[in-house]
């Protein structure tokens, strides 16, 4: 395809173009996901999607289905699905009203700013990522209870039932899951005071994983709601676990935990309305910044994943992530200048230093602890028969979180404390840095990149999206939105498309294998970019409303993800 320089395009100033890129695949060759007429769930695991679908088929709404899917994922996808972690839910009801639920973990009341530093002020290795001190106060159960109270239509116990059955009777492990458990047998044994035998064995694909203790814990949640987790037997087991392992979470922390309803963050991109997550996620603000920074350019003309395209997106990403490091944190504790950060003239000004031919170097710092692992958070998207939509991203942070399983209660605890800036300028496990805005304080929520997002077109539901991937979440969601809006891709095509990522520091473009051909890579290097092949980036699970009002699911082939619907 003929190259059009970004420079000449930028001279044309604001060009809104939605023409498909010239190299688009012919219709017959385009990957297409599951298409259904009425309702759909797309999640990281076929059994979790099925659990949500059954709820939808029984007349439950998207929130009912989200609750069932969340609990099912805690059983069939212990890698990231959870009751011992937290997350965010973005809701768009059929009538257009929106809401978000923040069930992010909080720092325990005994936490303090320097808790991961030694006497010399140096970071103690692994303390914020592995074991009991890494754990934030879990938010998932309180979140689901609150979501149900406000929007649920089916009985609470019905929503827990599929998860309880999957835990009690067991389910067959996929090859990926078997390997995920096998790879960590040693670290599970080492990190836990009570060895979690149910997870440790030479697993093979097809083996049945039974989780009896987890089934009992879920049963308590089913019978007692919030108290089934934050009080009584489950709380007792959790607090005993903390004491045995040197953790600091107390009953007071469990009592104080509260998921919060927050007004959705909304913005506009080429006439589409973007509905996304406010702080303590950094994702919504960064996504809106990125969209505003690239909106003046005719992306479809520039061409998908061309050097000009990558260069433009990367330069916008570099700027957004620099803002993230400085300004973003829990708004309940830190005054995040949201309005200023989203101000169009501010963002255009940020892009004035954009040089179409040369990378703007980020100041050099050490490369940080970049995780080149697969994706350990999980996202699911749901649309119900009424047209209500829910996007949920939920996490334990790292794979199996802190690796701590609550003895006798059978669930993994998160290692979300590492999402705080444990020392100014010190990179977290995703290489992200921060400072004052995201410093540890008792009861504060750690900054997140999770970006569950819903897009509306002409006042109607258009796209539901989100992904795991730590720092790369924001840029993966960004590219999924550009893929459907600027490039006219379907859901599956948009999800499959190769992704790349830049986060300001470390100063490099991370890319999936095969994203750029050799000529494109050479061109990017000539402009001053460093390239780093990360294998895979993200696991986007999305739903697109097609022009005939049917739903197309985009389940990410990078994982075991699956769409289910009717
Ligand atoms: O909230 C966050 O941004 C991180 N705890 C998400 C972690 C994640 O996506 C792990 N997957 N790679």
Coordinates of C-alpha atoms and ligand atoms in Angstrom, one line a residue:
X1 CA 0.0 0.0 0.0
X2 CA 1.2 3.5 -0.8
X3 CA 2.6 5.2 2.3
X4 CA 1.1 8.5 3.3
X5 CA 3.2 10.4 5.7
X6 CA 1.6 11.4 9.0
X7 CA 3.1 14.8 8.5
X8 CA 1.1 15.6 5.4
X9 CA -2.0 14.3 7.1
X10 CA -1.4 16.3 10.2
X11 CA -1.4 19.4 8.0
X12 CA -5.0 18.6 7.1
X13 CA -5.8 19.0 10.7
X14 CA -9.0 17.5 11.9
X15 CA -9.9 14.8 9.5
X16 CA -12.6 12.4 10.5
X17 CA -12.4 9.4 8.2
X18 CA -13.9 6.1 8.8
X19 CA -13.0 4.6 5.4
X20 CA -11.8 1.1 5.7
X21 CA -8.0 0.6 5.2
X22 CA -7.0 -0.4 1.8
X23 CA -5.4 -3.7 2.9
X24 CA -8.4 -5.0 4.6
X25 CA -9.1 -8.6 4.1
X26 CA -11.9 -9.5 1.7
X27 CA -15.1 -10.4 3.5
X28 CA -14.9 -14.1 3.1
X29 CA -11.4 -14.2 4.6
X30 CA -12.3 -12.2 7.7
X31 CA -12.4 -14.1 11.0
X32 CA -15.9 -14.1 12.4
X33 CA -16.9 -14.9 16.0
X34 CA -20.0 -16.5 17.3
X35 CA -23.1 -14.5 16.1
X36 CA -26.3 -14.6 18.1
X37 CA -29.6 -12.9 17.9
X38 CA -30.3 -12.0 21.5
X39 CA -27.7 -12.3 24.2
X40 CA -24.1 -13.2 24.7
X41 CA -21.3 -13.7 27.2
X42 CA -17.6 -13.7 26.2
X43 CA -15.1 -14.8 28.9
X44 CA -11.8 -16.4 29.5
X45 CA -13.3 -19.9 29.9
X46 CA -16.0 -21.8 28.0
X47 CA -17.6 -23.0 31.3
X48 CA -17.8 -19.5 32.8
X49 CA -19.4 -18.2 29.5
X50 CA -21.8 -21.1 29.7
X51 CA -22.7 -20.3 33.3
X52 CA -23.5 -16.7 32.4
X53 CA -25.4 -17.8 29.3
X54 CA -27.6 -20.1 31.4
X55 CA -28.5 -17.2 33.6
X56 CA -29.4 -15.0 30.6
X57 CA -31.5 -17.8 29.1
X58 CA -33.5 -18.0 32.3
X59 CA -34.3 -14.4 32.0
X60 CA -31.6 -13.0 34.2
X61 CA -30.2 -9.6 33.1
X62 CA -26.6 -8.8 32.2
X63 CA -25.7 -8.0 35.8
X64 CA -27.1 -11.3 37.0
X65 CA -25.1 -13.0 34.3
X66 CA -21.9 -11.0 35.3
X67 CA -22.2 -12.2 38.9
X68 CA -22.6 -15.8 37.8
X69 CA -19.7 -15.5 35.4
X70 CA -17.5 -13.8 38.0
X71 CA -18.1 -16.7 40.5
X72 CA -17.7 -19.4 37.9
X73 CA -14.3 -17.9 36.8
X74 CA -13.2 -18.0 40.4
X75 CA -13.6 -21.8 40.1
X76 CA -12.6 -22.7 36.5
X77 CA -10.0 -20.0 36.0
X78 CA -8.2 -19.7 39.4
X79 CA -5.3 -18.1 37.5
X80 CA -7.1 -14.8 37.6
X81 CA -10.8 -15.4 38.3
X82 CA -11.3 -14.8 41.9
X83 CA -13.1 -14.1 45.1
X84 CA -9.8 -13.1 46.8
X85 CA -9.1 -10.2 44.4
X86 CA -11.0 -7.2 43.0
X87 CA -12.0 -5.5 39.8
X88 CA -14.2 -3.0 38.0
X89 CA -17.6 -3.3 36.4
X90 CA -18.9 -0.9 33.7
X91 CA -22.7 -1.0 33.0
X92 CA -24.8 0.5 30.3
X93 CA -28.4 -0.2 30.5
X94 CA -30.6 -0.5 27.5
X95 CA -32.1 3.0 28.2
X96 CA -28.6 4.5 28.0
X97 CA -28.0 5.1 31.7
X98 CA -24.5 4.2 32.9
X99 CA -22.8 3.2 36.1
X100 CA -19.5 1.8 37.3
X101 CA -18.7 -0.3 40.3
X102 CA -15.3 -0.2 41.9
X103 CA -14.6 -3.4 43.8
X104 CA -10.8 -2.8 43.7
X105 CA -8.8 -4.1 46.7
X106 CA -7.7 -1.7 49.4
X107 CA -4.5 -1.4 51.4
X108 CA -4.9 -2.9 54.8
X109 CA -5.2 -0.4 57.7
X110 CA -1.8 -1.4 59.0
X111 CA -0.2 -0.7 55.6
X112 CA 2.3 2.1 55.3
X113 CA 4.2 3.9 52.6
X114 CA 7.5 2.2 53.1
X115 CA 6.3 -1.3 54.0
X116 CA 8.2 -2.9 51.2
X117 CA 11.5 -1.1 51.8
X118 CA 14.5 -2.2 54.0
X119 CA 16.2 0.1 56.5
X120 CA 18.3 1.6 53.8
X121 CA 15.2 2.5 51.8
X122 CA 15.8 -0.2 49.2
X123 CA 12.9 -2.4 47.9
X124 CA 12.9 -5.8 49.4
X125 CA 12.6 -8.3 46.6
X126 CA 9.2 -10.1 46.1
X127 CA 7.7 -8.7 49.2
X128 CA 5.0 -6.8 47.3
X129 CA 4.3 -9.6 44.9
X130 CA 4.6 -12.9 46.7
X131 CA 3.1 -14.1 50.0
X132 CA 0.9 -12.7 52.7
X133 CA 2.2 -9.1 52.8
X134 CA 1.4 -8.6 49.1
X135 CA -2.4 -9.0 49.7
X136 CA -4.8 -6.2 49.5
X137 CA -8.2 -6.4 51.2
X138 CA -10.4 -8.4 48.7
X139 CA -13.3 -6.6 47.0
X140 CA -14.9 -9.1 44.6
X141 CA -17.6 -10.5 46.9
X142 CA -18.7 -7.1 48.3
X143 CA -18.8 -5.9 44.7
X144 CA -21.0 -8.8 43.5
X145 CA -23.3 -8.3 46.5
X146 CA -23.7 -4.6 45.7
X147 CA -24.2 -5.2 42.0
X148 CA -26.9 -7.7 42.9
X149 CA -28.6 -5.4 45.4
X150 CA -28.9 -2.6 42.9
X151 CA -29.6 -4.4 39.6
X152 CA -30.1 -8.1 40.2
X153 CA -33.3 -9.8 39.2
X154 CA -32.7 -13.5 39.9
X155 CA -32.2 -14.8 43.5
X156 CA -28.6 -14.5 44.7
X157 CA -28.3 -18.2 45.4
X158 CA -29.2 -19.0 41.8
X159 CA -26.2 -17.0 40.6
X160 CA -23.8 -18.9 42.9
X161 CA -25.2 -22.3 42.0
X162 CA -23.2 -22.9 38.8
X163 CA -19.9 -22.0 40.5
X164 CA -20.6 -24.2 43.5
X165 CA -21.4 -27.1 41.3
X166 CA -18.2 -26.6 39.2
X167 CA -16.1 -26.5 42.4
X168 CA -17.8 -29.5 44.1
X169 CA -18.0 -31.8 41.1
X170 CA -14.9 -30.6 39.4
X171 CA -14.3 -29.7 35.8
X172 CA -11.8 -30.8 33.1
X173 CA -8.6 -28.7 32.9
X174 CA -7.6 -27.3 29.5
X175 CA -4.0 -27.9 28.5
X176 CA -3.1 -24.3 29.2
X177 CA -4.6 -24.6 32.8
X178 CA -2.8 -27.9 33.4
X179 CA 0.5 -26.3 32.4
X180 CA -0.3 -23.2 34.5
X181 CA -0.7 -25.2 37.6
X182 CA 2.2 -27.5 36.9
X183 CA 4.6 -24.6 36.4
X184 CA 3.8 -23.3 39.8
X185 CA 3.6 -26.4 42.0
X186 CA 6.9 -25.6 43.7
X187 CA 6.0 -21.9 44.4
X188 CA 2.6 -22.9 45.8
X189 CA 4.2 -25.4 48.2
X190 CA 6.8 -22.8 49.2
X191 CA 4.5 -19.8 49.7
X192 CA 1.8 -21.6 51.7
X193 CA 1.7 -22.5 55.4
X194 CA -1.0 -25.1 54.5
X195 CA 0.0 -26.8 51.3
X196 CA -2.9 -26.5 48.8
X197 CA -3.0 -30.1 47.8
X198 CA -6.0 -29.7 45.5
X199 CA -3.8 -27.7 43.1
X200 CA -0.6 -29.7 43.3
X201 CA -0.3 -32.8 41.1
X202 CA 1.2 -33.7 37.7
X203 CA -1.8 -32.3 35.8
X204 CA -2.7 -33.3 32.3
X205 CA -5.3 -31.8 30.0
X206 CA -8.6 -33.3 30.7
X207 CA -7.9 -34.1 34.4
X208 CA -10.7 -33.1 36.8
X209 CA -9.9 -30.3 39.3
X210 CA -12.2 -30.6 42.3
X211 CA -12.2 -27.8 44.9
X212 CA -14.1 -29.0 47.9
X213 CA -13.1 -26.2 50.3
X214 CA -13.8 -23.6 47.7
X215 CA -17.3 -25.1 47.2
X216 CA -17.9 -24.8 50.9
X217 CA -16.7 -21.2 50.9
X218 CA -19.0 -20.4 47.9
X219 CA -21.9 -22.1 49.7
X220 CA -21.4 -19.8 52.7
X221 CA -21.4 -16.8 50.3
X222 CA -24.5 -18.1 48.7
X223 CA -26.3 -18.5 52.1
X224 CA -25.0 -15.4 53.9
X225 CA -24.1 -13.0 51.2
X226 CA -21.4 -10.5 52.2
X227 CA -21.1 -12.0 55.7
X228 CA -20.3 -15.4 54.1
X229 CA -17.0 -13.9 53.1
X230 CA -16.2 -10.9 55.4
X231 CA -17.4 -12.5 58.6
X232 CA -17.9 -15.9 60.2
X233 CA -16.0 -19.0 59.0
X234 CA -14.5 -17.6 55.8
X235 CA -13.2 -14.5 57.6
X236 CA -11.9 -16.7 60.5
X237 CA -9.9 -18.9 58.0
X238 CA -8.6 -15.8 56.1
X239 CA -7.4 -14.1 59.3
X240 CA -5.8 -17.3 60.6
X241 CA -4.0 -17.6 57.2
X242 CA -2.8 -14.0 57.6
X243 CA -1.5 -14.7 61.1
X244 CA 0.3 -17.9 60.1
X245 CA 1.9 -16.2 57.1
X246 CA 2.8 -12.8 58.6
X247 CA 0.1 -10.9 56.8
X248 CA -1.5 -7.7 58.2
X249 CA -5.2 -8.0 57.2
X250 CA -7.5 -7.8 60.2
X251 CA -11.2 -8.2 60.9
X252 CA -11.4 -4.4 60.9
X253 CA -10.1 -4.4 57.3
X254 CA -12.8 -6.9 56.3
X255 CA -15.5 -4.9 58.0
X256 CA -14.3 -1.6 56.5
X257 CA -14.2 -2.9 52.9
X258 CA -16.7 -1.3 50.7
X259 CA -17.1 -1.5 46.9
X260 CA -18.1 1.9 45.5
X261 CA -20.5 3.0 42.8
X262 CA -18.8 5.7 40.7
X263 CA -20.1 7.8 37.9
X264 CA -18.8 6.4 34.6
X265 CA -16.1 8.4 32.8
X266 CA -17.4 9.3 29.4
X267 CA -15.9 10.9 26.3
X268 CA -16.3 11.2 22.6
X269 CA -14.4 9.7 19.7
X270 CA -15.4 10.4 16.1
X271 CA -19.0 10.8 17.3
X272 CA -19.0 7.5 19.3
X273 CA -19.6 7.8 23.0
X274 CA -17.0 6.0 25.1
X275 CA -18.2 4.8 28.5
X276 CA -15.3 3.7 30.8
X277 CA -13.8 3.4 34.2
X278 CA -12.7 6.4 36.3
X279 CA -9.9 6.2 39.0
X280 CA -8.7 4.2 40.8
X281 CA -8.3 2.8 37.3
X282 CA -5.9 4.8 35.2
X283 CA -7.4 3.0 32.1
X284 CA -10.4 5.2 31.4
X285 CA -8.5 8.5 31.6
X286 CA -5.6 7.2 29.5
X287 CA -7.9 5.6 26.9
X288 CA -9.8 8.9 26.5
X289 CA -6.5 10.8 26.3
X290 CA -5.2 8.4 23.6
X291 CA -8.4 8.6 21.5
X292 CA -8.3 12.4 21.7
X293 CA -4.6 12.5 20.7
X294 CA -5.1 10.3 17.6
X295 CA -8.5 11.7 16.5
X296 CA -7.0 14.4 14.3
X297 CA -5.4 11.8 12.1
X298 CA -7.1 9.7 9.4
X299 CA -6.0 6.3 10.7
X300 CA -7.8 4.3 8.1
X301 CA -5.8 6.1 5.4
X302 CA -2.5 5.7 7.3
X303 CA -3.2 1.9 7.4
X304 CA -3.5 -0.6 10.2
X305 CA -0.1 -1.5 11.8
X306 CA 2.0 0.4 9.3
X307 CA 5.1 2.3 10.5
X308 CA 3.2 5.6 10.5
X309 CA 0.3 4.1 12.4
X310 CA 2.6 2.5 15.1
X311 CA 4.7 5.7 15.4
X312 CA 1.6 7.9 15.9
X313 CA 0.0 5.6 18.5
X314 CA 3.3 5.0 20.3
X315 CA 4.0 8.7 20.6
X316 CA 0.5 9.3 22.0
X317 CA 0.9 6.3 24.4
X318 CA 4.3 7.7 25.6
X319 CA 2.6 10.9 26.6
X320 CA -0.5 9.4 28.2
X321 CA 1.6 7.0 30.4
X322 CA 3.9 9.8 31.5
X323 CA 0.8 11.6 32.8
X324 CA -0.4 8.3 34.4
X325 CA 2.8 8.0 36.4
X326 CA 2.6 11.5 37.7
X327 CA -1.1 12.3 38.3
X328 CA -3.1 9.2 38.7
X329 CA -4.1 7.4 42.0
X330 CA -7.1 6.8 44.1
X331 CA -9.3 9.9 43.9
X332 CA -10.5 9.3 47.5
X333 CA -7.0 10.0 48.6
X334 CA -5.4 12.1 45.9
X335 CA -6.7 15.0 43.9
X336 CA -6.5 13.6 40.3
X337 CA -6.8 16.5 37.8
X338 CA -9.3 14.6 35.6
X339 CA -10.7 17.7 33.8
X340 CA -7.3 19.0 32.9
X341 CA -6.0 15.7 31.8
X342 CA -8.9 15.3 29.4
X343 CA -9.0 18.8 28.2
X344 CA -8.8 18.7 24.4
X345 CA -6.5 21.7 24.1
X346 CA -4.2 20.2 26.7
X347 CA -4.0 17.0 24.7
X348 CA -3.4 18.8 21.4
X349 CA -0.7 20.7 23.1
X350 CA 0.9 17.5 24.4
X351 CA 1.0 16.3 20.8
X352 CA 2.7 19.5 19.5
X353 CA 6.1 18.0 20.3
X354 CA 5.1 15.0 18.2
X355 CA 7.7 14.5 15.4
X356 CA 6.3 12.4 12.6
X357 CA 9.8 11.1 11.7
X358 CA 11.5 10.7 15.0
X359 CA 10.7 9.1 18.3
X360 CA 10.7 11.5 21.3
X361 CA 13.0 9.7 23.7
X362 CA 11.6 9.0 27.2
X363 CA 14.3 9.8 29.8
X364 CA 16.3 6.7 30.2
X365 CA 15.8 4.6 33.3
X366 CA 16.5 1.0 34.1
X367 CA 14.2 -1.4 32.3
X368 CA 12.3 -2.4 35.3
X369 CA 10.7 -5.7 36.0
X370 CA 8.7 -6.2 32.9
X371 CA 6.6 -9.3 33.0
X372 CA 6.9 -11.4 29.8
X373 CA 4.3 -13.8 31.0
X374 CA 0.9 -14.5 29.7
X375 CA -2.2 -12.6 30.9
X376 CA -3.2 -13.0 34.5
X377 CA -6.2 -10.8 34.9
X378 CA -9.4 -11.6 33.2
X379 CA -12.1 -9.7 31.4
X380 CA -15.6 -10.6 30.3
X381 CA -18.3 -8.8 28.2
X382 CA -22.0 -9.5 28.4
X383 CA -25.1 -8.3 26.5
X384 CA -28.6 -9.5 27.6
X385 CA -31.9 -9.9 25.8
X386 CA -32.9 -6.4 26.8
X387 CA -29.8 -4.8 25.4
X388 CA -28.2 -4.1 28.8
X389 CA -24.4 -4.4 28.6
X390 CA -21.8 -5.1 31.3
X391 CA -18.0 -5.1 31.0
X392 CA -16.0 -6.5 33.9
X393 CA -12.3 -6.8 34.4
X394 CA -11.2 -8.6 37.5
X395 CA -7.9 -9.8 38.9
X396 CA -5.6 -11.2 41.5
X397 CA -2.9 -9.1 39.8
X398 CA -0.1 -11.7 39.1
X399 CA -0.9 -15.3 38.0
X400 CA -2.6 -16.9 41.0
X401 CA -2.0 -13.6 42.9
X402 CA 0.2 -13.8 45.9
X403 CA 0.2 -17.6 45.4
X404 CA -1.3 -17.8 48.9
X405 CA -4.4 -20.1 49.2
X406 CA -6.5 -19.5 52.3
X407 CA -6.0 -22.7 54.3
X408 CA -9.4 -24.5 54.7
X409 CA -11.2 -22.0 52.4
X410 CA -9.6 -22.9 49.1
X411 CA -9.2 -19.6 47.3
X412 CA -6.2 -17.6 46.1
X413 CA -5.4 -14.2 47.6
X414 CA -4.3 -11.3 45.4
X415 CA -0.9 -9.6 45.3
X416 CA -2.5 -6.3 44.3
X417 CA -0.3 -4.2 46.8
X418 CA 2.4 -4.3 44.0
X419 CA 0.1 -2.0 42.0
X420 CA 1.0 0.8 44.4
X421 CA 4.1 2.8 43.8
X422 CA 6.1 1.0 46.5
X423 CA 8.9 3.5 46.1
X424 CA 8.9 6.6 43.9
X425 CA 10.2 5.8 40.5
X426 CA 10.5 2.1 41.2
X427 CA 8.8 0.0 38.5
X428 CA 6.1 -2.4 39.5
X429 CA 5.8 -5.9 38.0
X430 CA 4.5 -4.4 34.8
X431 CA 7.4 -1.8 34.6
X432 CA 5.0 1.0 35.6
X433 CA 6.3 3.7 37.8
X434 CA 4.5 6.3 40.0
X435 CA 5.0 8.6 42.9
X436 CA 3.0 10.5 45.4
X437 CA -0.4 10.1 43.7
X438 CA -0.1 6.3 44.0
X439 CA 1.8 6.0 47.3
X440 CA 0.6 3.4 49.9
X441 CA -1.8 4.7 52.5
X442 CA -4.0 2.7 54.8
X443 CA -7.4 2.1 53.2
X444 CA -6.3 3.5 49.9
X445 CA -7.0 1.7 46.6
X446 CA -3.9 0.9 44.4
X447 CA -3.9 2.4 40.9
X448 CA -5.1 0.0 38.2
X449 CA -4.8 -0.2 34.4
X450 CA -8.0 -2.2 34.0
X451 CA -10.2 -0.6 31.4
X452 CA -13.6 -2.3 31.0
X453 CA -15.3 -0.1 28.3
X454 CA -18.6 0.2 26.4
X455 CA -19.0 2.2 23.2
X456 CA -22.2 3.7 22.0
X457 CA -23.0 4.8 18.5
X458 CA -25.9 7.1 17.8
X459 CA -27.3 6.6 21.2
X460 CA -27.3 2.8 20.8
X461 CA -25.1 0.0 22.2
X462 CA -22.2 -0.6 19.8
X463 CA -19.2 -2.4 21.4
X464 CA -18.3 -4.0 24.8
X465 CA -14.6 -4.6 25.4
X466 CA -11.8 -5.1 27.8
X467 CA -8.7 -7.3 28.5
X468 CA -6.1 -8.4 31.0
X469 CA -2.4 -7.5 30.5
X470 CA -1.2 -5.2 33.2
X471 CA 0.2 -2.0 31.7
X472 CA -0.8 -3.2 28.2
X473 CA -4.5 -3.3 29.1
X474 CA -5.0 0.4 28.2
X475 CA -3.3 0.1 24.8
X476 CA -5.0 -3.2 23.9
X477 CA -8.5 -1.7 24.7
X478 CA -7.4 1.4 22.7
X479 CA -6.5 -0.7 19.6
X480 CA -9.7 -2.8 19.9
X481 CA -11.7 0.5 19.8
X482 CA -9.7 1.8 16.8
X483 CA -10.1 -1.5 15.0
X484 CA -13.9 -1.4 15.1
X485 CA -14.4 2.3 14.6
X486 CA -11.6 3.4 12.3
X487 CA -11.0 0.1 10.4
X488 CA -14.5 -1.3 10.4
X489 CA -13.4 -4.7 11.7
X490 CA -15.8 -7.2 13.1
X491 CA -15.5 -8.3 16.7
X492 CA -13.4 -11.4 16.1
X493 CA -11.2 -9.6 13.5
X494 CA -10.6 -6.7 15.9
X495 CA -9.7 -9.1 18.7
X496 CA -7.4 -11.3 16.6
X497 CA -5.5 -8.3 15.1
X498 CA -1.9 -8.1 16.3
X499 CA -1.2 -5.5 19.0
X500 CA 1.7 -3.4 20.1
X501 CA 2.3 -1.2 23.2
X502 CA 4.4 1.6 24.6
X503 CA 4.2 2.9 28.2
X504 CA 6.6 5.8 28.2
X505 CA 9.1 3.9 30.4
X506 CA 10.8 1.6 29.6
X507 CA 11.3 3.4 26.3
X508 CA 10.5 0.6 23.9
X509 CA 7.7 -0.6 21.7
X510 CA 6.5 -4.0 22.9
X511 CA 4.9 -5.9 20.1
X512 CA 3.3 -9.3 19.4
X513 CA 5.3 -11.7 17.2
X514 CA 4.4 -10.9 13.6
X515 CA 2.8 -7.4 14.2
X516 CA 5.2 -5.6 11.9
X517 CA 6.9 -7.0 8.8
X518 CA 10.7 -6.4 8.5
X519 CA 10.4 -3.2 6.5
X520 CA 8.1 -1.7 9.0
X521 CA 10.4 -2.7 11.9
X522 CA 13.3 -1.2 10.1
X523 CA 11.4 2.0 9.5
X524 CA 10.4 2.3 13.2
X525 CA 14.0 1.7 14.2
X526 CA 15.1 4.4 11.8
X527 CA 12.8 6.8 13.6
X528 CA 14.5 6.0 16.9
X529 CA 12.3 3.3 18.4
X530 CA 13.5 0.3 20.2
X531 CA 11.4 -2.8 19.5
X532 CA 10.8 -5.7 21.8
X533 CA 8.9 -8.9 20.9
X534 CA 6.7 -9.9 23.8
X535 CA 5.1 -12.9 22.1
X536 CA 1.5 -12.2 23.0
X537 CA -0.3 -9.1 24.4
X538 CA -3.7 -9.2 26.0
X539 CA -6.8 -11.4 25.9
X540 CA -9.5 -9.1 24.6
X541 CA -13.1 -10.5 25.0
X542 CA -15.5 -8.3 23.2
X543 CA -19.0 -8.1 21.8
X544 CA -20.0 -6.0 18.8
X545 CA -23.5 -5.1 17.8
X546 CA -23.7 -5.6 14.0
X547 CA -25.6 -3.4 11.6
X548 CA -28.5 -5.8 11.6
X549 CA -28.6 -5.7 15.5
X550 CA -27.2 -9.2 15.9
X551 CA -24.3 -9.7 18.3
X552 CA -20.9 -10.8 17.3
X553 CA -18.6 -12.2 20.0
X554 CA -14.9 -11.8 19.8
X555 CA -13.2 -14.4 22.0
X556 CA -9.5 -14.0 22.1
X557 CA -7.7 -17.0 20.5
X558 CA -4.6 -16.1 22.6
X559 CA -6.4 -18.0 25.5
X560 CA -9.1 -20.6 26.0
X561 CA -11.6 -17.8 25.7
X562 CA -15.1 -18.6 24.4
X563 CA -18.4 -16.9 23.5
X564 CA -21.7 -18.4 24.4
X565 CA -25.1 -17.0 23.6
X566 CA -28.4 -17.4 21.8
Ligands
LIG1 O1 -5.1 -3.5 38.0 C1 -4.1 -3.7 37.3 O2 -3.8 -2.8 36.4 C2 -3.3 -4.9 37.3 N1 -3.4 -5.5 38.6 C3 -3.8 -5.9 36.3 C4 -3.0 -7.1 36.2 C5 -3.1 -7.9 35.0 O3 -3.7 -7.5 34.0 C6 -2.3 -9.1 34.9 N2 -2.3 -9.6 33.5 N3 -1.3 -9.6 32.9

